[in-house]
PDB file of C-alpha atoms (C1' of nucleotides) in Angstrom:
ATOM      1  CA  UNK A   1       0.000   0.000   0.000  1.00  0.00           C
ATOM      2  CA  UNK A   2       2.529   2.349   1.248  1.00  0.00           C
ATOM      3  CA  UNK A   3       4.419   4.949  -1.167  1.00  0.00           C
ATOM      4  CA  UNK A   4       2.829   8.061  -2.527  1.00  0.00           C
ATOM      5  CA  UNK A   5       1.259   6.394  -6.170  1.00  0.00           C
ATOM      6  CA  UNK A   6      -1.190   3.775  -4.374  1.00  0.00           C
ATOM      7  CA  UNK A   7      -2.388   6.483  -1.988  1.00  0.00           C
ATOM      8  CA  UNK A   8      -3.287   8.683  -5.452  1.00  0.00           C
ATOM      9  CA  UNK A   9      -5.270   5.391  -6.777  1.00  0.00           C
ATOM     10  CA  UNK A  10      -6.943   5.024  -3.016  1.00  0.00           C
ATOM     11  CA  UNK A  11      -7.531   8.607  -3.465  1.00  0.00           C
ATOM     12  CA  UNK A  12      -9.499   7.577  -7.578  1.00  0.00           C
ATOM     13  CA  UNK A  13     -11.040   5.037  -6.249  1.00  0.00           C
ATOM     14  CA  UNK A  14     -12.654   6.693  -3.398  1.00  0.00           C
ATOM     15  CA  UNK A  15     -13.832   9.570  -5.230  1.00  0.00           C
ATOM     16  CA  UNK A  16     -17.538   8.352  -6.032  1.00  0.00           C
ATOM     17  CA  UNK A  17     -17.986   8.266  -2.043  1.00  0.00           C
ATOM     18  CA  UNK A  18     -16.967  12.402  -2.212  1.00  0.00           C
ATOM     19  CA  UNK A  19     -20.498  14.324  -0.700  1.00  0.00           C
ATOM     20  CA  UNK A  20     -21.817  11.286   0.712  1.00  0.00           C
ATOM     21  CA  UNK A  21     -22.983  10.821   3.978  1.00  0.00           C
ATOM     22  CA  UNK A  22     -21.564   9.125   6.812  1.00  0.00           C
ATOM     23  CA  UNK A  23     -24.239   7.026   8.035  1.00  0.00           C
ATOM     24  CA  UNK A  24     -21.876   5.458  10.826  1.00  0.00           C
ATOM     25  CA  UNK A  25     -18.382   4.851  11.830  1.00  0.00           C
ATOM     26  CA  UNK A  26     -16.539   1.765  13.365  1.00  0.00           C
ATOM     27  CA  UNK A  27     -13.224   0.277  14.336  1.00  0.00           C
ATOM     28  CA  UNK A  28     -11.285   0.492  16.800  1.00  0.00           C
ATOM     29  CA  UNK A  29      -9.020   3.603  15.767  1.00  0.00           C
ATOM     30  CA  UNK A  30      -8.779   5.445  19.272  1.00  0.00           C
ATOM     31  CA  UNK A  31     -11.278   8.340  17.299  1.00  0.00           C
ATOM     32  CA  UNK A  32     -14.388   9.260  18.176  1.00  0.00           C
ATOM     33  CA  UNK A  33     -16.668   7.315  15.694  1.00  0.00           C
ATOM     34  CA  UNK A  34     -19.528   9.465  16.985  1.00  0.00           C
ATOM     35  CA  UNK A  35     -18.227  12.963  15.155  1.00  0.00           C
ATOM     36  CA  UNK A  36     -18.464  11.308  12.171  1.00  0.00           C
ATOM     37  CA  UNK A  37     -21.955   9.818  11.992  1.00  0.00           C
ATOM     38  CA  UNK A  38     -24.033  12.371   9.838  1.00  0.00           C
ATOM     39  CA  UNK A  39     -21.399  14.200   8.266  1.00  0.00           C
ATOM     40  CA  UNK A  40     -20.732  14.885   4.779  1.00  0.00           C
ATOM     41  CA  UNK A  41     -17.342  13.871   3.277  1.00  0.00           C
ATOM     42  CA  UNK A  42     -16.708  17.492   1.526  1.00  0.00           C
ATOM     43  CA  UNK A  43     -13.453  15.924  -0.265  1.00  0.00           C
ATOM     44  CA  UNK A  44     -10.263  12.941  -0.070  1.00  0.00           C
ATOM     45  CA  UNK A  45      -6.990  14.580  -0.200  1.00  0.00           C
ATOM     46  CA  UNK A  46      -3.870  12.943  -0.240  1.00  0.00           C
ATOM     47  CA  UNK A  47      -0.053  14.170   0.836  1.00  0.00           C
ATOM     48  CA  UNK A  48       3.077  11.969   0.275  1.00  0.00           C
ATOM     49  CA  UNK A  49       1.693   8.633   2.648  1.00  0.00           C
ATOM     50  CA  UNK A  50      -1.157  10.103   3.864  1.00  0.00           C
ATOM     51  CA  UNK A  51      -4.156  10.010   2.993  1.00  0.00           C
ATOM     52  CA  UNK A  52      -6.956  12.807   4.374  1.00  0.00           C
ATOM     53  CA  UNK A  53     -10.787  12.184   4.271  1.00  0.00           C
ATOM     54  CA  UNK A  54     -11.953  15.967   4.535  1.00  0.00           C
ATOM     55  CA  UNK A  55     -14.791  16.680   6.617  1.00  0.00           C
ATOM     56  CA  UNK A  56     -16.333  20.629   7.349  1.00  0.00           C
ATOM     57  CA  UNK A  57     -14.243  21.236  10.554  1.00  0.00           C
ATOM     58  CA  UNK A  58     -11.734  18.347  10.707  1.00  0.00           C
ATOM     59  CA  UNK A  59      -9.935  15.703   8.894  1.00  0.00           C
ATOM     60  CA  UNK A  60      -9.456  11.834   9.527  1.00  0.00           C
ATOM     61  CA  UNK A  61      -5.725  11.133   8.526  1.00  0.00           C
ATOM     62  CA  UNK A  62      -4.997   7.545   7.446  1.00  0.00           C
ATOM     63  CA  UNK A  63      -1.075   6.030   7.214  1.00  0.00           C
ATOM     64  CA  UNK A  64      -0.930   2.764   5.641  1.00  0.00           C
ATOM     65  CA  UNK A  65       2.452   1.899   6.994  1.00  0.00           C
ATOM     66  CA  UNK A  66       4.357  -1.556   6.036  1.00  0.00           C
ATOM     67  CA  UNK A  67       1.230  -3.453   5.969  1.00  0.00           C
ATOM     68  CA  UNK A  68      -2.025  -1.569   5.553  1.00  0.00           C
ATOM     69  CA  UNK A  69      -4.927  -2.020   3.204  1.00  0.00           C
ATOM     70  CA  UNK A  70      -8.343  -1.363   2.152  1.00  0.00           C
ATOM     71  CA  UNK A  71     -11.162  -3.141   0.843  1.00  0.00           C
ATOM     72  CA  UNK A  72     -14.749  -1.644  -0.814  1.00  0.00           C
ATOM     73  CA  UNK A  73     -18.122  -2.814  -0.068  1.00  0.00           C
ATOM     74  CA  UNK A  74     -17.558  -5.799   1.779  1.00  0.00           C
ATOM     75  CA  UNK A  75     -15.644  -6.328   4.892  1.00  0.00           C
ATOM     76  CA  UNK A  76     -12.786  -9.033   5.431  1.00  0.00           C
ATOM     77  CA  UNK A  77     -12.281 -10.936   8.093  1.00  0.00           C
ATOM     78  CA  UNK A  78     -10.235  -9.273  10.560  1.00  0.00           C
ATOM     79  CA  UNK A  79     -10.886  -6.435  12.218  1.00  0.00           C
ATOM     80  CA  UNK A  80     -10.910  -2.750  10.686  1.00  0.00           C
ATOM     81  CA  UNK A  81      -9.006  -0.356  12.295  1.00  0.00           C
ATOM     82  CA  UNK A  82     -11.526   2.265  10.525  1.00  0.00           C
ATOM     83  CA  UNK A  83     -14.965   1.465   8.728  1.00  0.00           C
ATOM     84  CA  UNK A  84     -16.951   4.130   7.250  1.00  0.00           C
ATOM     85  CA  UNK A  85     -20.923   2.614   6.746  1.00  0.00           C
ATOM     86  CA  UNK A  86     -23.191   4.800   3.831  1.00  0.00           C
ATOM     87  CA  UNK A  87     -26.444   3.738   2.698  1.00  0.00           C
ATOM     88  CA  UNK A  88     -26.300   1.180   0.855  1.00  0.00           C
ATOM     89  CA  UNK A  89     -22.066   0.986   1.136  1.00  0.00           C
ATOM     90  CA  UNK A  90     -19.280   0.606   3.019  1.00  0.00           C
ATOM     91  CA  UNK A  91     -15.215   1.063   3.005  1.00  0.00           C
ATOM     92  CA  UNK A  92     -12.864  -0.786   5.116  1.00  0.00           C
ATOM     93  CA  UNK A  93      -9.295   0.290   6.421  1.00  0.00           C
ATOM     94  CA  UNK A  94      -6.806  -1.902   7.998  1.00  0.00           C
ATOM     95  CA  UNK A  95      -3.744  -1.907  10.117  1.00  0.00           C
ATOM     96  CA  UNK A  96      -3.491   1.327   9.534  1.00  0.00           C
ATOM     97  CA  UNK A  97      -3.283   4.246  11.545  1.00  0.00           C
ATOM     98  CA  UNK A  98      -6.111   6.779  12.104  1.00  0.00           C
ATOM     99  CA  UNK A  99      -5.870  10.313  13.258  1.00  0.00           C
ATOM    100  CA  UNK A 100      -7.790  13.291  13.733  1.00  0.00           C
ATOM    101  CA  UNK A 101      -6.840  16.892  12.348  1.00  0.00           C
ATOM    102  CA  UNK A 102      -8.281  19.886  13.713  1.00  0.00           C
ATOM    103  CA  UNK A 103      -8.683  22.870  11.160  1.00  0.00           C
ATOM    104  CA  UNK A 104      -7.411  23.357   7.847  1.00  0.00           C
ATOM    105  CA  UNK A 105      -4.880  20.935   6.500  1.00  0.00           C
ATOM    106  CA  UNK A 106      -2.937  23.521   4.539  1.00  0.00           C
ATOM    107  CA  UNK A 107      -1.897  24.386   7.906  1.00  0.00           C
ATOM    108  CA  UNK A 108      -0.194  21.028   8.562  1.00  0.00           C
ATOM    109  CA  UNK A 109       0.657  20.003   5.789  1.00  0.00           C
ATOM    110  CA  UNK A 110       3.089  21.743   2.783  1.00  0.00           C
ATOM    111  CA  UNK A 111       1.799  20.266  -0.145  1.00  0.00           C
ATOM    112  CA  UNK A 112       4.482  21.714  -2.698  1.00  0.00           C
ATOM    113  CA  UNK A 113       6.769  18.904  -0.938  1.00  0.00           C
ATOM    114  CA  UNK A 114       4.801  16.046  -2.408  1.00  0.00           C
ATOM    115  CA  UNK A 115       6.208  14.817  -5.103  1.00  0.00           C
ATOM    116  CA  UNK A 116       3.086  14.011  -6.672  1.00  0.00           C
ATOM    117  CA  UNK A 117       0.757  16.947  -6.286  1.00  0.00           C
ATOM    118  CA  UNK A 118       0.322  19.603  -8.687  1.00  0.00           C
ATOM    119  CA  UNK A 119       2.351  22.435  -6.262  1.00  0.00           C
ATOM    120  CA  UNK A 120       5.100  20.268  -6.101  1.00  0.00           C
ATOM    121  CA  UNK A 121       8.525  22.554  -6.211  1.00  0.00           C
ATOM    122  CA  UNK A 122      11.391  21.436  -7.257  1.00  0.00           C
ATOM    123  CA  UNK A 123      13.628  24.691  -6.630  1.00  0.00           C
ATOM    124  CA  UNK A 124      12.081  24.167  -2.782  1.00  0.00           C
ATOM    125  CA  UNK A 125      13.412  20.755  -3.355  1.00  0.00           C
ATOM    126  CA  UNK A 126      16.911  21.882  -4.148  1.00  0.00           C
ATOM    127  CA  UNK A 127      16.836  24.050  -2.005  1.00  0.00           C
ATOM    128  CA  UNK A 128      16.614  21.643   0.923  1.00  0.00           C
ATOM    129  CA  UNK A 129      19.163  19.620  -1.008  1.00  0.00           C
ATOM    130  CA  UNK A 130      21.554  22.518  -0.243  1.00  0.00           C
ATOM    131  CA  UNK A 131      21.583  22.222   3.646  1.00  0.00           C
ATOM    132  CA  UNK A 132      22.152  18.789   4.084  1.00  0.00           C
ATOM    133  CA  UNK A 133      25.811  18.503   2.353  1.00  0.00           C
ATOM    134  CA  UNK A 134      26.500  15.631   3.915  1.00  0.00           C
ATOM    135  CA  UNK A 135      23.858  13.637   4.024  1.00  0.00           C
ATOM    136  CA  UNK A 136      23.124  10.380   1.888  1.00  0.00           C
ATOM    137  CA  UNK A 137      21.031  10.907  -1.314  1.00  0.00           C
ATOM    138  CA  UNK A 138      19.227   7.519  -0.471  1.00  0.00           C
ATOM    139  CA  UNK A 139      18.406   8.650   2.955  1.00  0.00           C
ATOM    140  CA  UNK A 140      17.572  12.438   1.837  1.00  0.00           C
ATOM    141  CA  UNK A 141      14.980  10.610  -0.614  1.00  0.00           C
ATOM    142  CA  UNK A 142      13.174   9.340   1.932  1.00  0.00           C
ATOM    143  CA  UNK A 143      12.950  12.640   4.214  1.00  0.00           C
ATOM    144  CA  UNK A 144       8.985  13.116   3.811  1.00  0.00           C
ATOM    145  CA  UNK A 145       9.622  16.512   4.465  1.00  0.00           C
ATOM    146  CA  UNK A 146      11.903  16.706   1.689  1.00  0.00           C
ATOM    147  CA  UNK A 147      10.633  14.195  -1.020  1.00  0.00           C
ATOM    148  CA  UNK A 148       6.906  13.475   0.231  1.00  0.00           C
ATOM    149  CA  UNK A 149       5.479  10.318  -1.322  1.00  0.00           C
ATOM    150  CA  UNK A 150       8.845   8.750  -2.067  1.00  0.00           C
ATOM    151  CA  UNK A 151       9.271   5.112  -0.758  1.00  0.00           C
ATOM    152  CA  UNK A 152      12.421   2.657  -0.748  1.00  0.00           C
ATOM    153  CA  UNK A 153      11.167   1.503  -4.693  1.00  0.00           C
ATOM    154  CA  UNK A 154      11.087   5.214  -6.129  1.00  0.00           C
ATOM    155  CA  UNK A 155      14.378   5.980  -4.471  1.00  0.00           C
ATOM    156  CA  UNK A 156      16.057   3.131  -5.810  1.00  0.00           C
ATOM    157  CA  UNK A 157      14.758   3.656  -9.227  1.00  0.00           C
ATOM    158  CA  UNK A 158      15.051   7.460  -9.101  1.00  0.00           C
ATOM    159  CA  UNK A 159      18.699   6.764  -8.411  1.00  0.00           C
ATOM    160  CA  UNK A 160      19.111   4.406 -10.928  1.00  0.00           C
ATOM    161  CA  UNK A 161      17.535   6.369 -13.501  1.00  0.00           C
ATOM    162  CA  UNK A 162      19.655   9.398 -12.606  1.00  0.00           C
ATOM    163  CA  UNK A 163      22.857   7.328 -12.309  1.00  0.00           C
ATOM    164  CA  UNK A 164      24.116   8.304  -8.879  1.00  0.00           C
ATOM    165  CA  UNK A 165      25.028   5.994  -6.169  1.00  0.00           C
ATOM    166  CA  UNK A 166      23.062   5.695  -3.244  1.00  0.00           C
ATOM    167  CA  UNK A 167      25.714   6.216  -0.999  1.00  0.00           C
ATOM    168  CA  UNK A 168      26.771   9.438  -2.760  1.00  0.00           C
ATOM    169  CA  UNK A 169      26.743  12.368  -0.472  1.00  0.00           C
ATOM    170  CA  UNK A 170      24.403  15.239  -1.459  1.00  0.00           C
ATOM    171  CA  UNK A 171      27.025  18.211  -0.848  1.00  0.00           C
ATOM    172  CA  UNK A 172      29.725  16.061  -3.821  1.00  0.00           C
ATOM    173  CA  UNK A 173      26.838  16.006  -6.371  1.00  0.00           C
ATOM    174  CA  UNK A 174      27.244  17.612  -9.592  1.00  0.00           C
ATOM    175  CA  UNK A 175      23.873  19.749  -9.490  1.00  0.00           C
ATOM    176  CA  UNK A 176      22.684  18.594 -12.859  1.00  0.00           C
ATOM    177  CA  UNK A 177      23.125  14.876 -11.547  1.00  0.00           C
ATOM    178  CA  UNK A 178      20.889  16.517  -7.786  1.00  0.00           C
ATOM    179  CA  UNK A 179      18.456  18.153 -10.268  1.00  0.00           C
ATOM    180  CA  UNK A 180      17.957  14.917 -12.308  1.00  0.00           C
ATOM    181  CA  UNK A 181      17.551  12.725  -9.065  1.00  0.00           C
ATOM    182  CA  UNK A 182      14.568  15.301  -8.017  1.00  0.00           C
ATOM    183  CA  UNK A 183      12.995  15.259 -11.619  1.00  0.00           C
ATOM    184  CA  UNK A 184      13.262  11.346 -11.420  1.00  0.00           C
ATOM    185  CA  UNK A 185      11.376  11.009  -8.416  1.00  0.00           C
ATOM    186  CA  UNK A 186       8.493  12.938  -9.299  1.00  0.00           C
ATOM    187  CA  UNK A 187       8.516  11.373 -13.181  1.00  0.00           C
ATOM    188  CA  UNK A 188       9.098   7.579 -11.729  1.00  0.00           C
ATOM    189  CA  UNK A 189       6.351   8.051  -9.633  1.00  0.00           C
ATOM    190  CA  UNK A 190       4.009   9.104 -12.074  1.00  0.00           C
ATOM    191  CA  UNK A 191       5.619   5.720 -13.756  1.00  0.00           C
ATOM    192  CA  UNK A 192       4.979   3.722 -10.832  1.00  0.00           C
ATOM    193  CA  UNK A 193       1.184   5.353 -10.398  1.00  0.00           C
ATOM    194  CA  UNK A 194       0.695   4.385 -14.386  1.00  0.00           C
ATOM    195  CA  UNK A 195       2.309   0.826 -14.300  1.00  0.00           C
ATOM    196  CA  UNK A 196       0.665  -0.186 -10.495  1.00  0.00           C
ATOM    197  CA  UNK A 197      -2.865   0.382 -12.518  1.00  0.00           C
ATOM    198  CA  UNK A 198      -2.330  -1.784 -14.632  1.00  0.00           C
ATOM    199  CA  UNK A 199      -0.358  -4.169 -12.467  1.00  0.00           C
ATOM    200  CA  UNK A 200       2.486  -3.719 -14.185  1.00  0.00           C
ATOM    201  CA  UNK A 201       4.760  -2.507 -11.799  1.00  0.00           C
ATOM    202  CA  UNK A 202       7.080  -5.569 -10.672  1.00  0.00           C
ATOM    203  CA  UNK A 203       8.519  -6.069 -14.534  1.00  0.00           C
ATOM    204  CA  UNK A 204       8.946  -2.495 -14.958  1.00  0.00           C
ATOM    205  CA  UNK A 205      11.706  -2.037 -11.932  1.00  0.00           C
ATOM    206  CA  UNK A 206      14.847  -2.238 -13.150  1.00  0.00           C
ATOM    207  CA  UNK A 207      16.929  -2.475  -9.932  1.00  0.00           C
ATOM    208  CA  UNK A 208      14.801  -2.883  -7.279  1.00  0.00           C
ATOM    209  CA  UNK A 209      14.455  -6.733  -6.005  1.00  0.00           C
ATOM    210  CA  UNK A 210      16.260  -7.215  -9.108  1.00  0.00           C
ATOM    211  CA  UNK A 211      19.659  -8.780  -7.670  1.00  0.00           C
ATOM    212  CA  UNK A 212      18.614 -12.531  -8.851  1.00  0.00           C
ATOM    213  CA  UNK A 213      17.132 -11.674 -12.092  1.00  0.00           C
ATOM    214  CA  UNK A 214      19.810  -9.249 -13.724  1.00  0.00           C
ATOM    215  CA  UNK A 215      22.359 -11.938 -13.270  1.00  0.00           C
ATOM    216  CA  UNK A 216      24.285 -11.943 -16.768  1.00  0.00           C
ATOM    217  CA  UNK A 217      23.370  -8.682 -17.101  1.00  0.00           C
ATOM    218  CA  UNK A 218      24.496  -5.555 -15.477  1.00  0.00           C
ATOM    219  CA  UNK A 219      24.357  -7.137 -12.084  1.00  0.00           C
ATOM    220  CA  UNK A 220      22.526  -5.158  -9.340  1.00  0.00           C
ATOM    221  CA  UNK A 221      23.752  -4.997  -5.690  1.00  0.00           C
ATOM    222  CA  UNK A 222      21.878  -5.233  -2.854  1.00  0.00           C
ATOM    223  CA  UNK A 223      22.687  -3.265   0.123  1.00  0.00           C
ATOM    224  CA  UNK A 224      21.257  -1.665   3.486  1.00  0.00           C
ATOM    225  CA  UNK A 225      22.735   1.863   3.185  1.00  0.00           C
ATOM    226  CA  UNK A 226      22.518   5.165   5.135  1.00  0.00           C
ATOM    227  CA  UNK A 227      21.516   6.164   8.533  1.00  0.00           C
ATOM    228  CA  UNK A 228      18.119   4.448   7.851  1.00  0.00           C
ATOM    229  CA  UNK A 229      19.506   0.646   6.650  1.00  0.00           C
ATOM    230  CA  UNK A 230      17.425   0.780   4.301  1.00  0.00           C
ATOM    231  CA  UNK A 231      17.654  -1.813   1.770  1.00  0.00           C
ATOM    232  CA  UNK A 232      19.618  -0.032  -1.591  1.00  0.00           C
ATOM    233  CA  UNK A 233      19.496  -1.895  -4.833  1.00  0.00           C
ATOM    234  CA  UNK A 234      22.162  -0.188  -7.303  1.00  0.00           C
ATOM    235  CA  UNK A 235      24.306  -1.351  -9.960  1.00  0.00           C
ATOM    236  CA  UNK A 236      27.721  -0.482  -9.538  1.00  0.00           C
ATOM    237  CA  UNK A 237      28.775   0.072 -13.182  1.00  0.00           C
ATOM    238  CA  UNK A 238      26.187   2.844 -14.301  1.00  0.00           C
ATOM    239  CA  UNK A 239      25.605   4.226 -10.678  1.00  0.00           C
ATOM    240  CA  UNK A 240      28.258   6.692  -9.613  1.00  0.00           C
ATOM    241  CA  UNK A 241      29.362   7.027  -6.149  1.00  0.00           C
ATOM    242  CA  UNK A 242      30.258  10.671  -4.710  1.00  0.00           C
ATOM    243  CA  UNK A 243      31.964  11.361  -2.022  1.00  0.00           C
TER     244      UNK A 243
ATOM    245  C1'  DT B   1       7.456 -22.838   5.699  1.00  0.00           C
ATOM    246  C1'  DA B   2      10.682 -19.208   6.656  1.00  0.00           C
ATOM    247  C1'  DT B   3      11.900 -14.841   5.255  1.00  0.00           C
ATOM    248  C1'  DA B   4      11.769 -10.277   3.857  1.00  0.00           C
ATOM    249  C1'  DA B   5       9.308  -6.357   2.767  1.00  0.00           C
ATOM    250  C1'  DT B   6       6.502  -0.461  -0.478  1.00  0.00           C
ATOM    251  C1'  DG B   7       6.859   2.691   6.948  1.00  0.00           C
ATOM    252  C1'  DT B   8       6.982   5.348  10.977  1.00  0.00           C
ATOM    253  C1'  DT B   9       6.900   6.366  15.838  1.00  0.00           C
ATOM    254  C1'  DT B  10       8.365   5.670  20.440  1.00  0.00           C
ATOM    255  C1'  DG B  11      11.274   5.125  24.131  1.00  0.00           C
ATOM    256  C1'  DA B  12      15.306   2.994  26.209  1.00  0.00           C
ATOM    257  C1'  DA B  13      20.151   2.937  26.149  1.00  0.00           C
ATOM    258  C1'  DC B  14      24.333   4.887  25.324  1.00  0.00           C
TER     259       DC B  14
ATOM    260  C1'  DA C   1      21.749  16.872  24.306  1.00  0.00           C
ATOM    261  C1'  DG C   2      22.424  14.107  20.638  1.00  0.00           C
ATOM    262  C1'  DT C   3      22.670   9.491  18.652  1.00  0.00           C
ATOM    263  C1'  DT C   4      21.400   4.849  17.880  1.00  0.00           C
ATOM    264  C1'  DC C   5      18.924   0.989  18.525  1.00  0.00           C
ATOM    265  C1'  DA C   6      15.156  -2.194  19.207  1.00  0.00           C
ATOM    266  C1'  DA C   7      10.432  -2.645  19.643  1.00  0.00           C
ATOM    267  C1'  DA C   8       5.982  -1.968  18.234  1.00  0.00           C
ATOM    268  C1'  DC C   9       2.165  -2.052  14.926  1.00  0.00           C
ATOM    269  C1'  DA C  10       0.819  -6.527  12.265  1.00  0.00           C
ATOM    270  C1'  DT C  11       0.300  -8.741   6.679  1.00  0.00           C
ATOM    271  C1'  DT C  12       1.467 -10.762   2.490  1.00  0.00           C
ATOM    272  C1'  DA C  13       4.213 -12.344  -1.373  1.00  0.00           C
ATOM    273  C1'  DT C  14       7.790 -15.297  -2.570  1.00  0.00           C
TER     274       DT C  14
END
DNA sequence: TATAATGTTTGAAC
DNA sequence: AGTTCAAACATTAT
């Protein structure tokens, strides 16, 4: 479920459910189900990870983590963390976690970080680039403050695509190589959003859990890398390191 | 069947 | 005070 492209196709396929009515809410999300009974969803919204069901004075934030999912109409058959009953429908969430936002979300949230929404800013991006000299790229990529949206499979990709290392420290990178890695996030993950549609996504990475199937090819390395030890798929001969 | 994995927060330990 | 680490949440694909 997790990165920033299955959040924009929760946010699609939710839309048909935008000015209905909340006939009840259950789960056991530590919320109070009560405030939502009766109330109008006035929009879905969506930033990085998150996702936002928009009510008049507040907003229900949902983060899908490692493991979290949804289902439509019918329930499965654990528990939901969150379910949201209309007339004659219903939407599940699970293992997920549920929060409540007071006020306007613009005030939370800056949406010109996400890499996927139409205010996203790359000079901001750059920009943010600049203070952390000497920081890993494959850890900056996953700063949600920085690079909202981006996972561990658009930051291997981006990388690859851009040709940089992992490992390379943001401060040593040639700026056209910085401003390709920030174009290549946003663009893969308009890939990734196009490809997971279609379920197409899995033979359309080109590094990531590749290490067994490029054998013979250029082979890709797996490593954990960074302050986060995150795992970093690369291939060493078209990926350079700076530092 | 065992393992690893698209994520993040929290709090203990150093 | 800063960091580093494990734990916690719990599921699914391979």
């Amino acid at each position: 479920m997790p990165e920033g492209p299955p959040i924009v196709i929760l946010k699609e396929k939710m839309d048909y459910l935008k000015h209905k009515i909340v006939s009840e809410a259950s789960g056991y999300a530590e919320i109070d189900m009560e405030a939502l009974s009766h109330k109008k969803i006035l929009d879905f919204k969506s930033w990085g990870k998150h996702f936002f069901i928009c009510f008049n004075d507040f907003t229900i934030r949902i983060h899908f983590g490692l493991f979290g999912s949804y289902q439509f109409h019918e329930p499965k058959k654990v528990n939901p963390k969150l379910a949201l009953h209309f007339n004659n429908d219903d939407v599940y969430f699970y293992v997920c976690t549920i929060e409540r936002i007071e006020g306007a979300l613009e005030d939370h949230y800056d949406f010109s970080a996400d890499v996927m929404s139409d205010e996203w800013d790359v000079a901001k991006a750059l920009g943010k680039l600049k203070d952390l000299p000497k920081k890993q790229i494959g850890d900056v990529l996953l700063d949600q403050k920085i690079f909202s949206g981006v996972g561990n499979i658009i930051k291997n990709e981006a990388l690859y695509r851009a040709g940089v290392h992992p490992e390379s420290l943001v401060g040593k990178i040639p700026a056209a190589k910085l401003k390709a890695i920030v174009k290549e996030a946003r663009d893969f993950s308009f890939d990734f959003l196009k490809w997971r549609k279609v379920d197409q996504l899995t033979q359309n990475l080109e590094v990531y859990r590749r290490t067994e199937t490029r054998i013979g090819e250029k082979p890709v390395v797996k490593k954990d890398t960074g302050k986060s030890k995150r795992s970093s798929y690369f291939s060493v001969s078209e990926q350079k390191l700076y530092q």
